[in-house]
Coordinates of C-alpha atoms in Angstrom, one line a residue:
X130 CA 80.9 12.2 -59.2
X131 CA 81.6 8.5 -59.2
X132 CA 83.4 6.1 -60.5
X133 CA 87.1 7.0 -61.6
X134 CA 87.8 9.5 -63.6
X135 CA 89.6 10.0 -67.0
X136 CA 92.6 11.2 -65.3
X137 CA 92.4 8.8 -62.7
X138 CA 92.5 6.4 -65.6
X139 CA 95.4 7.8 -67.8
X140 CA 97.4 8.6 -64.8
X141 CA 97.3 4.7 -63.6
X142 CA 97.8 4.2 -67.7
X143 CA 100.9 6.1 -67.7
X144 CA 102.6 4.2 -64.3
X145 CA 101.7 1.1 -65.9
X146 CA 103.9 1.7 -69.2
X147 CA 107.0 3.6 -67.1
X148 CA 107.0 0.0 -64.8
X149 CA 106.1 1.8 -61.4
X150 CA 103.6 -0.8 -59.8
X151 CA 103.8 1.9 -56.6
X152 CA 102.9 4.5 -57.9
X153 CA 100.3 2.6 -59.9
X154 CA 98.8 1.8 -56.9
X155 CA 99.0 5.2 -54.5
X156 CA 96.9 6.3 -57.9
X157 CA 94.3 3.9 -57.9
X158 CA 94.2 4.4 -53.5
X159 CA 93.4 8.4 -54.0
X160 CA 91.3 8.0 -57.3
X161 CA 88.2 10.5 -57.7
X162 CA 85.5 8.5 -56.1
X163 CA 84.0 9.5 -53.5
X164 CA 84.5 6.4 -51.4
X165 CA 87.3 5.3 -48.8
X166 CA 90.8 3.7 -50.1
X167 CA 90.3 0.0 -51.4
X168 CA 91.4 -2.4 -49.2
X169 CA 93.5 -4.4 -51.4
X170 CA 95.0 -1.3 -52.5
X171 CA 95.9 -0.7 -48.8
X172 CA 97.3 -3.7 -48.4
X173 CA 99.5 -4.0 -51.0
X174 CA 101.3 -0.1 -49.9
X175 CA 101.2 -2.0 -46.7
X176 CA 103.1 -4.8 -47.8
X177 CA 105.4 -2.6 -50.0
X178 CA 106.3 -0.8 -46.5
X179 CA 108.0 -4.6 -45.4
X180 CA 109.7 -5.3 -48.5
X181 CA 113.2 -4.0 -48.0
X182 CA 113.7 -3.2 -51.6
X183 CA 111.0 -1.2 -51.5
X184 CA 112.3 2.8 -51.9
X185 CA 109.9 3.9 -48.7
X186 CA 111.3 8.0 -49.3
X187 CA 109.9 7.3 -53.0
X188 CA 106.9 5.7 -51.7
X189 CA 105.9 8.9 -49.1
X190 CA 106.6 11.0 -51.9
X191 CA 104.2 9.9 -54.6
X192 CA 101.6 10.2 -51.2
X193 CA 102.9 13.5 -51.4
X194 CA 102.3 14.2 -55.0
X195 CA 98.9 13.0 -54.2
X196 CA 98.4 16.0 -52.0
X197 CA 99.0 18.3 -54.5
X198 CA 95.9 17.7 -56.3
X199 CA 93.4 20.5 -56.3
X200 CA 90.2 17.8 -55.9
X201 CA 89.8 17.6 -51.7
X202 CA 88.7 14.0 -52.8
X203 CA 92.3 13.0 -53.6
X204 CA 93.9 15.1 -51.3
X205 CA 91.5 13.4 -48.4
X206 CA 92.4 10.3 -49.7
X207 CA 96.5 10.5 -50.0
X208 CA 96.1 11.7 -46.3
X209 CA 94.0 8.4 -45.0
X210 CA 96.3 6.4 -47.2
X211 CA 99.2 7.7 -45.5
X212 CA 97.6 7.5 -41.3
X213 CA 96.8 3.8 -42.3
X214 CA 100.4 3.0 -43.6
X215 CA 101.7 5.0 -40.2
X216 CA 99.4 3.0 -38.0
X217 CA 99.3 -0.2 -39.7
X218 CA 102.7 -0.2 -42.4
X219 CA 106.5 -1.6 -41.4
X220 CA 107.8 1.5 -38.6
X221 CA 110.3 2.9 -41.4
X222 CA 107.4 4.4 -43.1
X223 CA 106.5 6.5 -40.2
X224 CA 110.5 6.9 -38.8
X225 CA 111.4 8.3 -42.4
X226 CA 107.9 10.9 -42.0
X227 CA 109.2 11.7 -38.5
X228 CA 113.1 12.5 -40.5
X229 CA 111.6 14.9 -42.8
X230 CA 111.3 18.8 -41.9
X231 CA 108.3 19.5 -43.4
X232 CA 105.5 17.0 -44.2
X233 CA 102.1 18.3 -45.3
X234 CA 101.7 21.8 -46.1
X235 CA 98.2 22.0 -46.5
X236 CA 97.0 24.7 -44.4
X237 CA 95.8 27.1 -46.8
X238 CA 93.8 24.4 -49.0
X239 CA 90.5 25.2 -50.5
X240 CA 88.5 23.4 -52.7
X241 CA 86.3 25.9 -54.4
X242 CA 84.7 23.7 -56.9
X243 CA 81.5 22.6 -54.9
X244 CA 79.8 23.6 -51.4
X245 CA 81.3 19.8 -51.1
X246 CA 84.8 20.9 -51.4
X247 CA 84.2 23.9 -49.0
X248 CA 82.8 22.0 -45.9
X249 CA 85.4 19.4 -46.4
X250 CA 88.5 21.1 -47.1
X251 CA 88.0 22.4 -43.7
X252 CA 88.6 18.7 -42.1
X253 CA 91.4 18.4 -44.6
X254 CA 93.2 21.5 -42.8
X255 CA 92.5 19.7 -39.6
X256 CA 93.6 15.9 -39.9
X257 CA 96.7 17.3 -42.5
X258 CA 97.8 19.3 -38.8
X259 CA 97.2 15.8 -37.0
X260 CA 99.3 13.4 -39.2
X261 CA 102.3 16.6 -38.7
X262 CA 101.9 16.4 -35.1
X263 CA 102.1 12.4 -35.2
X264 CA 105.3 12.9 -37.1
X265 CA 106.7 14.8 -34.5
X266 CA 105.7 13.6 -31.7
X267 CA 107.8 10.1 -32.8
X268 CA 110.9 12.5 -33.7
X269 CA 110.5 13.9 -30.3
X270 CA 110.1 10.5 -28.2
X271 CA 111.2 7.6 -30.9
X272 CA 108.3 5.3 -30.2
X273 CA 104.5 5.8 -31.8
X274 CA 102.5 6.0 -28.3
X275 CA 99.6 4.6 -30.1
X276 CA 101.8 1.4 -30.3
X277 CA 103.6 1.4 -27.1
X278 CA 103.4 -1.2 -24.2
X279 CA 100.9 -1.2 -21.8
X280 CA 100.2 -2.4 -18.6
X281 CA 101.6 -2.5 -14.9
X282 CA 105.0 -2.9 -16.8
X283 CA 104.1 -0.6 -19.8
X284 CA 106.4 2.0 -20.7
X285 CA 104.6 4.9 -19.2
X286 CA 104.1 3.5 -16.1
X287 CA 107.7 2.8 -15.4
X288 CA 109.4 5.8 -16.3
X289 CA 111.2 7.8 -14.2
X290 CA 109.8 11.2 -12.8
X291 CA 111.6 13.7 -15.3
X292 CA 111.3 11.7 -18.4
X293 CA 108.1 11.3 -17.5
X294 CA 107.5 15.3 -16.9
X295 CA 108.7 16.1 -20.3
X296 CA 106.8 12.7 -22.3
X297 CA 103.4 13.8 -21.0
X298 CA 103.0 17.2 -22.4
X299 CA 104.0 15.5 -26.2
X300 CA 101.0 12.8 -25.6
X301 CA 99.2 16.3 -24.6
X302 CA 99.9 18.0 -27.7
X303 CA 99.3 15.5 -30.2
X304 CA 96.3 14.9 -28.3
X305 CA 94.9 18.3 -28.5
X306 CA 95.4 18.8 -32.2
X307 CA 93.4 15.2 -32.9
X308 CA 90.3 16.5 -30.8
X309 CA 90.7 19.6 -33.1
X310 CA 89.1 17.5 -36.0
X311 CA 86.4 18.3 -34.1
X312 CA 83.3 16.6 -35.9
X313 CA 79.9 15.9 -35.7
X314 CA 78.2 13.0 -36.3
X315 CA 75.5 14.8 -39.6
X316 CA 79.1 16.3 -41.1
X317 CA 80.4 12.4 -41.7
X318 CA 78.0 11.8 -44.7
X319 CA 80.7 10.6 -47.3
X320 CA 83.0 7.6 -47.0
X321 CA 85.9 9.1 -47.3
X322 CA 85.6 11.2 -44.1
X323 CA 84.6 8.4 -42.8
X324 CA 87.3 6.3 -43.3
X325 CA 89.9 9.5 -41.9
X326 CA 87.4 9.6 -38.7
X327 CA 87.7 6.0 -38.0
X328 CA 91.6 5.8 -37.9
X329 CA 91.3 8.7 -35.9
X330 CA 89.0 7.0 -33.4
X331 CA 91.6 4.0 -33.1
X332 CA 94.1 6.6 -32.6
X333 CA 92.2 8.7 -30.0
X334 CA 91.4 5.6 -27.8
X335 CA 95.1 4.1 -27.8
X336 CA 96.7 7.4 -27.4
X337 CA 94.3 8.1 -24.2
X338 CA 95.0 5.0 -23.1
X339 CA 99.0 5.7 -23.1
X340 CA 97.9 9.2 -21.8
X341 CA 95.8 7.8 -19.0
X342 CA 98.6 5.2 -17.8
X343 CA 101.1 8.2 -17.6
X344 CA 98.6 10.2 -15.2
X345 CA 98.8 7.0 -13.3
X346 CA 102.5 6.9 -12.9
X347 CA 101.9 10.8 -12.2
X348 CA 100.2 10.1 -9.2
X349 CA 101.5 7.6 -7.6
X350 CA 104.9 9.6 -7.4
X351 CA 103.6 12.6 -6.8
X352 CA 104.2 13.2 -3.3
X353 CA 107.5 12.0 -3.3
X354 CA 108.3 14.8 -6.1
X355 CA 110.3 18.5 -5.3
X356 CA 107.6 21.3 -5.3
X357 CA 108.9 22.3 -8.8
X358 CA 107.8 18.9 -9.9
X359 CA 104.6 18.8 -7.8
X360 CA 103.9 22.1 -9.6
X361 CA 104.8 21.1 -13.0
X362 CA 102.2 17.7 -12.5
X363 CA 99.9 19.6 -10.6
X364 CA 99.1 21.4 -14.0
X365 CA 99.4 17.9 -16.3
X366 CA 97.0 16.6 -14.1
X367 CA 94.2 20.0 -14.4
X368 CA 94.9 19.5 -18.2
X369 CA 93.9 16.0 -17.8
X370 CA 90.8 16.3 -16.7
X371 CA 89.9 19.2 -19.2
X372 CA 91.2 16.5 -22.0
X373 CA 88.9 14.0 -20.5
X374 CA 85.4 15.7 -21.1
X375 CA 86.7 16.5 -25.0
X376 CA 87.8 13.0 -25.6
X377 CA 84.2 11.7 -24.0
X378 CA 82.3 14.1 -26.5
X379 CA 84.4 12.8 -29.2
X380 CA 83.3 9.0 -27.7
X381 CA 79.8 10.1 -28.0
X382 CA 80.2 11.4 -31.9
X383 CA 82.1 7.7 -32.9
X384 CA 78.7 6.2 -31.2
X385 CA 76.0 8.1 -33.0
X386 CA 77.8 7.2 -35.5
X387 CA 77.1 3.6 -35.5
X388 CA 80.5 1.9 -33.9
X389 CA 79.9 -0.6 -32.3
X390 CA 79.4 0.3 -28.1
X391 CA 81.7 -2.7 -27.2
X392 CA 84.3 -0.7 -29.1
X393 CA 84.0 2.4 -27.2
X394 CA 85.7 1.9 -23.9
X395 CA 84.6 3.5 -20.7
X396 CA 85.7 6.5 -18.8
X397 CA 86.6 6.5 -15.4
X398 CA 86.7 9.7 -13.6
X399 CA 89.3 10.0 -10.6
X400 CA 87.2 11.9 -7.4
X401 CA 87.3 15.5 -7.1
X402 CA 89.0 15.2 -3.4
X403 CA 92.0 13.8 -5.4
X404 CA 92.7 17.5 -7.1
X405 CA 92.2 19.2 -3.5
X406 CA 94.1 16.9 -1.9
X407 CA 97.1 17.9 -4.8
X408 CA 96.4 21.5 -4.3
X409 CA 97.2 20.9 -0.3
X410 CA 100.3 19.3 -0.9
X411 CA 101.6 22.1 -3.2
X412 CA 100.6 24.7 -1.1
X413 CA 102.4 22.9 2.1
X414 CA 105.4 22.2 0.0
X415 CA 105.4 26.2 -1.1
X416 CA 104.9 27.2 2.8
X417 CA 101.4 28.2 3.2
X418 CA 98.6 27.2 5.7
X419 CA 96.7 24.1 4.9
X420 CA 93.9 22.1 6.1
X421 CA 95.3 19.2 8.1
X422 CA 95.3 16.3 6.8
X423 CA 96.9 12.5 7.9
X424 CA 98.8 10.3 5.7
X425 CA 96.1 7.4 5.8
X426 CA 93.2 10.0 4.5
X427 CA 95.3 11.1 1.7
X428 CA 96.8 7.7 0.9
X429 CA 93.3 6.5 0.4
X430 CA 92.1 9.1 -1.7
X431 CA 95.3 8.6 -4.2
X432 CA 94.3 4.7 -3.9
X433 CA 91.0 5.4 -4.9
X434 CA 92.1 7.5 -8.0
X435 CA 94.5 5.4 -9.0
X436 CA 91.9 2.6 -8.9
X437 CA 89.3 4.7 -11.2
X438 CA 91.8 5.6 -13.7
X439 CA 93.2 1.9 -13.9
X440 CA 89.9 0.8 -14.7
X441 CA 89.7 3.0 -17.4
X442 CA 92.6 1.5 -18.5
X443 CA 91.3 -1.8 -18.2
X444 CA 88.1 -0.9 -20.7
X445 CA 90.7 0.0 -23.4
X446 CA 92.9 -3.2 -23.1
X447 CA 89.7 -4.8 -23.2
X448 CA 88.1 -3.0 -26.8
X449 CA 92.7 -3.6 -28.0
X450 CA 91.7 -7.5 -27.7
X451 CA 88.2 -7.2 -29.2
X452 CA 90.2 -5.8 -32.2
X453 CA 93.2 -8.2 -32.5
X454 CA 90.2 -11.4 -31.8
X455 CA 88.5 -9.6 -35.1
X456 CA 91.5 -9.3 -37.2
X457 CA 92.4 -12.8 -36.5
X458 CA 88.9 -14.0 -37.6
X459 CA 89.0 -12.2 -40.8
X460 CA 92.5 -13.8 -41.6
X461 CA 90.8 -17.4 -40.3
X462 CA 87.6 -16.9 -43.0
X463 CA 90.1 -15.6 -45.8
X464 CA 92.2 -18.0 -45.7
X465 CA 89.0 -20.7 -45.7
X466 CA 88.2 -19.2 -48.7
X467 CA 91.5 -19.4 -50.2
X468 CA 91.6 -23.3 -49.1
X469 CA 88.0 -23.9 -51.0
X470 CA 88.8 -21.7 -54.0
X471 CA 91.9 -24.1 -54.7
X472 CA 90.0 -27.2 -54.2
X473 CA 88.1 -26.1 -56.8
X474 CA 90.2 -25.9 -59.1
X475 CA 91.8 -29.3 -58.3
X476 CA 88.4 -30.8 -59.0
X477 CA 88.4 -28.8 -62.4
X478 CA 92.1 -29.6 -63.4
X479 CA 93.5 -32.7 -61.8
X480 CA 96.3 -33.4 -63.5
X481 CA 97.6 -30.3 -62.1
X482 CA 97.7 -31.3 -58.8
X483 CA 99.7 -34.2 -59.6
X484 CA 102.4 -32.0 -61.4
X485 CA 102.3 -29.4 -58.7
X486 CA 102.4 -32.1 -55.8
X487 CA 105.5 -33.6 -57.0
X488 CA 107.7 -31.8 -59.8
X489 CA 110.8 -33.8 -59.4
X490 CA 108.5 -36.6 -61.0
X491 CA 108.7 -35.5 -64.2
X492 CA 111.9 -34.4 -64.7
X493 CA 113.7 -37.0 -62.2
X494 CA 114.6 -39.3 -65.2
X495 CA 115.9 -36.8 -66.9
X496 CA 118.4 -35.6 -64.2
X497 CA 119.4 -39.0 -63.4
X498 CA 119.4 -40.7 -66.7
X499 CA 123.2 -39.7 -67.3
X500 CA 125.7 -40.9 -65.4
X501 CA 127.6 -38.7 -63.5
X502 CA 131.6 -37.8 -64.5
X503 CA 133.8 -37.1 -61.7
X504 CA 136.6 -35.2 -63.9
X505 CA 139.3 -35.0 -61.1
X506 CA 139.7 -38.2 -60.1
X507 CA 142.9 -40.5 -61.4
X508 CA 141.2 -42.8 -63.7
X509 CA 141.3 -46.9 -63.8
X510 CA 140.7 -47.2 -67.1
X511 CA 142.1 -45.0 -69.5
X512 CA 140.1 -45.6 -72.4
X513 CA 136.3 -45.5 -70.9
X514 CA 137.1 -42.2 -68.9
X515 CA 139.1 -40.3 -71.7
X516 CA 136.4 -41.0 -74.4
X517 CA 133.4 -40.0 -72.0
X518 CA 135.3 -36.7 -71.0
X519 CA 136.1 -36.0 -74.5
X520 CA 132.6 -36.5 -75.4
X521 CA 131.8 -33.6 -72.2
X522 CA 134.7 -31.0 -72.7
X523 CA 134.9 -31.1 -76.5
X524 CA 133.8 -28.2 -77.5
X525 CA 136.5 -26.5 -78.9
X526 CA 138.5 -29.1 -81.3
X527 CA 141.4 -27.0 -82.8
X528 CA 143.0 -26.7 -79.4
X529 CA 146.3 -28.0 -79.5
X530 CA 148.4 -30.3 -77.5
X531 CA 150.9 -28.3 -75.1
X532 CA 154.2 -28.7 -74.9
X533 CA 154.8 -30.7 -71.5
X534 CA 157.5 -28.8 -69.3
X535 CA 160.9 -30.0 -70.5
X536 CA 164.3 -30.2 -68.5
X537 CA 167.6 -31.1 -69.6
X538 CA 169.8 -33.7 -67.9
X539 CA 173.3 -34.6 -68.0
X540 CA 173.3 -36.4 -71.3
X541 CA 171.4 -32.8 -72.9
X542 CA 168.4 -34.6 -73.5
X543 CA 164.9 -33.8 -73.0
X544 CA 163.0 -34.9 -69.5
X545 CA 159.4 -34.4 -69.3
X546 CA 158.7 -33.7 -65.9
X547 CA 155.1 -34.3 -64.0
X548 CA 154.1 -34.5 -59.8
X549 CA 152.5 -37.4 -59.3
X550 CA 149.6 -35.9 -57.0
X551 CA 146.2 -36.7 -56.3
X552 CA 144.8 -33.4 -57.9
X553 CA 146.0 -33.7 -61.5
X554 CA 145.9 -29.6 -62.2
X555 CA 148.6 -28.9 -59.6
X556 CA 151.5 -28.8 -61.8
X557 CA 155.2 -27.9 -60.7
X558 CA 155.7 -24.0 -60.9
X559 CA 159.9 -24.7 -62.2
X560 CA 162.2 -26.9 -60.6
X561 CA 165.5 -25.0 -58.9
X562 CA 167.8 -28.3 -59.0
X563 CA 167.6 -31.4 -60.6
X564 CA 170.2 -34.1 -59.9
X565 CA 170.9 -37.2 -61.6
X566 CA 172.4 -40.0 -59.1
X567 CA 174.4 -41.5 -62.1
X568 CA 176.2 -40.4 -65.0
X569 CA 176.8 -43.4 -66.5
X570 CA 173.3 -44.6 -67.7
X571 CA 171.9 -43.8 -71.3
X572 CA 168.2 -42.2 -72.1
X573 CA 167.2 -45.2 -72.5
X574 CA 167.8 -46.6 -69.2
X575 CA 166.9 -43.8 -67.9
X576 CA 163.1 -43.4 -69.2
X577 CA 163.2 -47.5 -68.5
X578 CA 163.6 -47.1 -64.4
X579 CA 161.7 -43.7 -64.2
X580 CA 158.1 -44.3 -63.2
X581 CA 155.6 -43.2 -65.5
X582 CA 152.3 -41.0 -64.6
X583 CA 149.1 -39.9 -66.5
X584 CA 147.7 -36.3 -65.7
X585 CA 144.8 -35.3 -67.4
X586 CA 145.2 -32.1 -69.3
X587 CA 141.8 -29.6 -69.2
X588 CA 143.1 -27.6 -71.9
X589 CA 143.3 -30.7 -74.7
X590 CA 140.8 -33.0 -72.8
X591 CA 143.1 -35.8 -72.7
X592 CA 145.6 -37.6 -70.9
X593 CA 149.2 -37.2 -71.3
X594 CA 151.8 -39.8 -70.4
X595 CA 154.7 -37.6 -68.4
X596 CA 157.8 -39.4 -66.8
X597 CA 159.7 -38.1 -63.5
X598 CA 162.6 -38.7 -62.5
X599 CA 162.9 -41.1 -59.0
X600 CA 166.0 -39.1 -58.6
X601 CA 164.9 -35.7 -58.5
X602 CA 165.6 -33.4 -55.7
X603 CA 162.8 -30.3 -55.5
X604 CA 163.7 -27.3 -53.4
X605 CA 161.7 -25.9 -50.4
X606 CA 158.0 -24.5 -51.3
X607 CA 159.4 -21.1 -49.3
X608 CA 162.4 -20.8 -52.4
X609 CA 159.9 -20.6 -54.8

């Protein structure tokens, strides 16, 4: 089999018409071929996870879907697609996995339609209990501890004794069920199992790493603990060393292999005095006879485990930077090659590169051909300002003029009434009191010593000649 397949192809077909470019694309990431997920198909989920309009339960969904499939091909696939997004995607991708109660329920899958399909729905069983187990784990402890800090100030080496008694036996189990992929080197001899058993190798050396800095912080607090605690790390510690010759033999398979040895740290083993000298202190703790022994001979066998297992720790800071100094040179060598592909195509097309440089070049005459219209201020000249706002705000010619806000005064006759203020749409809501300081004088007189004001009026687009009163007494803005 190779090359997509029909359904593959009308599947992808079918996402393309309904709009969904994700789905799309976890279809083209878990086609038929019998090859790892594309990069660029990677990628772009991986992007998808940052966006935060991006529907992430939707997203692990159509993963889900995936896994439905009765090929192990896709089904393989849809599983790697969904460790790399939980190793390498935003955290709300694996936080959302970690919220769900069940995840993959794969534990009965068989592929019948090949000796293929047998041997690897097998491995399919195993990594779809892994990715569970990595689910829970972060439900359990809120942090991925394939991601957490390392170091003398890492989070596993600070910890207090009880948290830490309870956080070891979670790196424990999810520890256990990755060694239980349990594969040899002639069983990897397609890419897509390939591609499952390299995340997993990133994942078993970071996850020991975390494992072996908690033994660390184990130790060193060890016989200052209660004997119910010396007991309880007594038996983390015999587990350790059990977990230590499965996770070398796994070490051994990712270098027959053909990864690279600078990527496969090395194992420090603490000495074998350091589990007697544990045993003693339990056993004097619980009451029973011991071997005597003085605080400087059992301070320097814990100094010398410690030492071992640090430098263990040491070896997988050391592969951690190897990785991040690659990653940065393939970013550095794709981004060359974005640089020279666009130089070329400046040398093909240059007037592009003018229009692109400066696009306010083209269109700045344009913008600041017309000169601007300030529509609120009180204008100087009458004439010039009405026509040109006219010309703007005519749109609409059958509006008609208003009626201007009319008062009576003491002669019965009409007074139209204006504010002179700076903003020419504030008009006066209604006037409580008006009073007139003389009775005596005509309309006439009356419009003669009044001072005249021009508002501009939006609703005709012109300016209207009001008079107020100088005499004109307004009431409080509280009154009305």
């Amino acid at each position: 089999m190779s090359g997509q397949s029909i359904t593959d192809r009308i599947t992808a077909a079918q996402h393309s018409v309904t709009g969904s470019a994700i789905s799309k694309i976890v279809c083209k990431a878990t086609t038929h071929e019998i090859m790892g997920p594309k990069k660029k198909h990677l990628d772009y989920l991986i992007q998808c996870t940052n966006e935060m309009n991006v529907n992430i339960p939707q997203l692990a969904d159509t993963l889900f879907e995936r896994t439905a499939n009765t090929s192990w091909v896709v089904v393989f696939k849809s599983l790697t697609t969904t460790h790399h997004l939980m190793v390498y995607g935003n955290e709300r991708f694996i936080q959302y996995l970690a919220s769900r109660n069940t995840l993959f329920n794969l534990s009965n899958f068989l592929d019948k339609s090949g000796l293929q399909g047998y041997d690897m729905s097998t491995f399919i069983r195993r990594y779809s209990r892994y990715l569970n187990e990595k689910a829970v784990s972060y439900r359990q402890v809120a942090f991925d501890f394939t991601k957490v800090k390392r170091g003398a100030d890492g989070v596993m080496r600070t910890v207090n004794t009880e948290k830490l008694l309870k956080t070891i036996p979670i790196i424990q189990n999810q520890m256990d069920v990755l060694l239980d992929f349990n594969v040899n080197a002639n069983e990897l001899t397609n890419g897509v199992i390939n591609a499952a058993f390299m995340l997993l190798f990133k994942d078993a050396i970071r996850l020991f790493a975390a494992y072996n800095e908690g033994i660390i912080n184990l130790l060193e607090k060890y016989f200052d603990m209660k004997k119910v605690q010396c007991k309880e790390g007594l038996d983390i510690y015999k587990k350790f060393l059990t977990r230590m010759t499965r996770i070398s033999e796994f070490l051994k398979v990712a270098e027959q292999v053909g990864i690279d040895r600078g990527d496969i740290p090395d194992l420090s083993q603490a000495p074998s005095s350091l589990l007697d000298a544990l045993e003693q202190h339990l056993a004097s703790l619980e009451g029973k006879k011991v071997k005597d022994s003085t605080a400087a001979s059992r301070a320097s066998t814990l100094s010398n485990a410690v030492s071992s297992l640090a430098n263990t720790g040491i070896s997988f800071t050391k592969v951690d930077e190897r990785e991040k100094q690659a990653a940065l040179e393939e970013e550095q060598t794709l981004l060359k090659t974005l640089k020279e592909q666009r130089l070329k195509e400046l040398q093909k097309n240059p007037t592009a590169a003018t229009t692109d440089s400066s696009p306010d070049s083209t269109m700045g005459g344009t913008i600041n051909s017309a000169p601007a219209i300030d529509l609120f201020s009180t204008p100087s000249s009458t004439n010039s300002t009405s026509k040109a706002a006219n010309e703007l705000l005519d749109l609409q010619p059958a509006f008609q003029q208003p009626l201007p806000l009319s008062t009576s005064n003491t002669w019965g006759e009409a007074v139209e009434e204006s504010i002179p203020n700076s903003n020419p749409f504030l008009t006066l809501p209604i006037v409580d009191a008006v009073h007139l300081s003389t009775a005596s004088s005509d309309a006439g007189s009356l419009s003669s010593r009044t001072p005249s004001h021009e508002v501009f009026d939006l609703a005709c687009c012109s300016y209207t000649k009001y008079v107020f009163p100088s005499t004109i007494r307004l009431s409080s803005p509280n009154s009305l």
